[in-house]
mmCIF file of C-alpha atoms in Angstrom:
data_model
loop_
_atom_site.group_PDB
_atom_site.id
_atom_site.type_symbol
_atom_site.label_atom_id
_atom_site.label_comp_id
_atom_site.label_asym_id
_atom_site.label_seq_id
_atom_site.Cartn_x
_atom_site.Cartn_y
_atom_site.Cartn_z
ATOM 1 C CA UNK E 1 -13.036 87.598 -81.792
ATOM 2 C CA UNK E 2 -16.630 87.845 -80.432
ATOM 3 C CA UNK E 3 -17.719 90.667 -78.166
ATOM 4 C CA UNK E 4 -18.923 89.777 -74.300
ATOM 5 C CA UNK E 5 -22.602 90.373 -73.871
ATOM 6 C CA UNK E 6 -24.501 90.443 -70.521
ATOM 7 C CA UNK E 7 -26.361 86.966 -69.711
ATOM 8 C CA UNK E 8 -29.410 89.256 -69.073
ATOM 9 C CA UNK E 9 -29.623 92.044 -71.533
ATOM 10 C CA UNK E 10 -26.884 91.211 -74.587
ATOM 11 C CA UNK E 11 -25.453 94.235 -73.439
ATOM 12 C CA UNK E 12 -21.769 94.629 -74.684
ATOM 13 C CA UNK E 13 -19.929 94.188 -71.663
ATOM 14 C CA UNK E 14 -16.869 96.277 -70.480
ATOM 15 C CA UNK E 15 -13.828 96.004 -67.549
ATOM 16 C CA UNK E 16 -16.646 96.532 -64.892
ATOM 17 C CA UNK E 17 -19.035 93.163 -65.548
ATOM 18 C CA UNK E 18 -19.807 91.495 -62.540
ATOM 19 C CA UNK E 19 -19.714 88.011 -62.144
ATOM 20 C CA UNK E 20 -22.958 85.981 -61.145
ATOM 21 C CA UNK E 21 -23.313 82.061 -60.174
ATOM 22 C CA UNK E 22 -26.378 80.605 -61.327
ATOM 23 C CA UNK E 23 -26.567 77.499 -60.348
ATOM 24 C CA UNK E 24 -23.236 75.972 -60.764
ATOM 25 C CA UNK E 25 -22.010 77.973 -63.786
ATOM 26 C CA UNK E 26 -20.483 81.591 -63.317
ATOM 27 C CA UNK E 27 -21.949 84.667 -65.689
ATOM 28 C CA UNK E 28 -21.295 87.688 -66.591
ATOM 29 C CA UNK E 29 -23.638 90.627 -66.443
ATOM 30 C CA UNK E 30 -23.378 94.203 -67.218
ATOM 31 C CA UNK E 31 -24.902 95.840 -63.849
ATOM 32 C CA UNK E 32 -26.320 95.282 -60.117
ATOM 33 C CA UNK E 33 -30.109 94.931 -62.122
ATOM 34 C CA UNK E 34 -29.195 92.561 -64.486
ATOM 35 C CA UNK E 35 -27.515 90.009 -61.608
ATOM 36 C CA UNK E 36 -30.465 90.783 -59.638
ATOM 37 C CA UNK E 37 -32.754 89.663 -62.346
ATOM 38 C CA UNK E 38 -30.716 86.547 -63.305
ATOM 39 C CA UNK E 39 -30.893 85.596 -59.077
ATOM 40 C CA UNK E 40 -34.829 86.259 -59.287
ATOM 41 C CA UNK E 41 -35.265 84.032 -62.192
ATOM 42 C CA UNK E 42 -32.847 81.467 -60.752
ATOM 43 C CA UNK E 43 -34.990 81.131 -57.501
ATOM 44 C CA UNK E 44 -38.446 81.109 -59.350
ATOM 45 C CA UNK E 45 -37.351 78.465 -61.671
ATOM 46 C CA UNK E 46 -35.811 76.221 -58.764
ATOM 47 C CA UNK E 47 -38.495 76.251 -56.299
#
């Protein structure tokens, strides 16, 4: 079985990943910076 890395960093991820929509799809990221960065890139790329 493959290990969970973070969307942002490929940081393993543990029980505490937080979830993040971008866009329509839902991913997981391994702290409050990481689903801040994937919400920053989200908006730049969309407008």
């Amino acid at each position: 079985m493959s290990e969970k890395t973070c969307a942002a960093c490929d940081y393993p991820l543990d029980d505490n990943a937080i979830q993040v929509t971008i866009g329509h799809r839902v991913v997981e990221v391994c702290c409050q910076e990481c689903a801040d960065k994937l919400r920053e890139a989200q908006a730049k790329a969309s407008g």
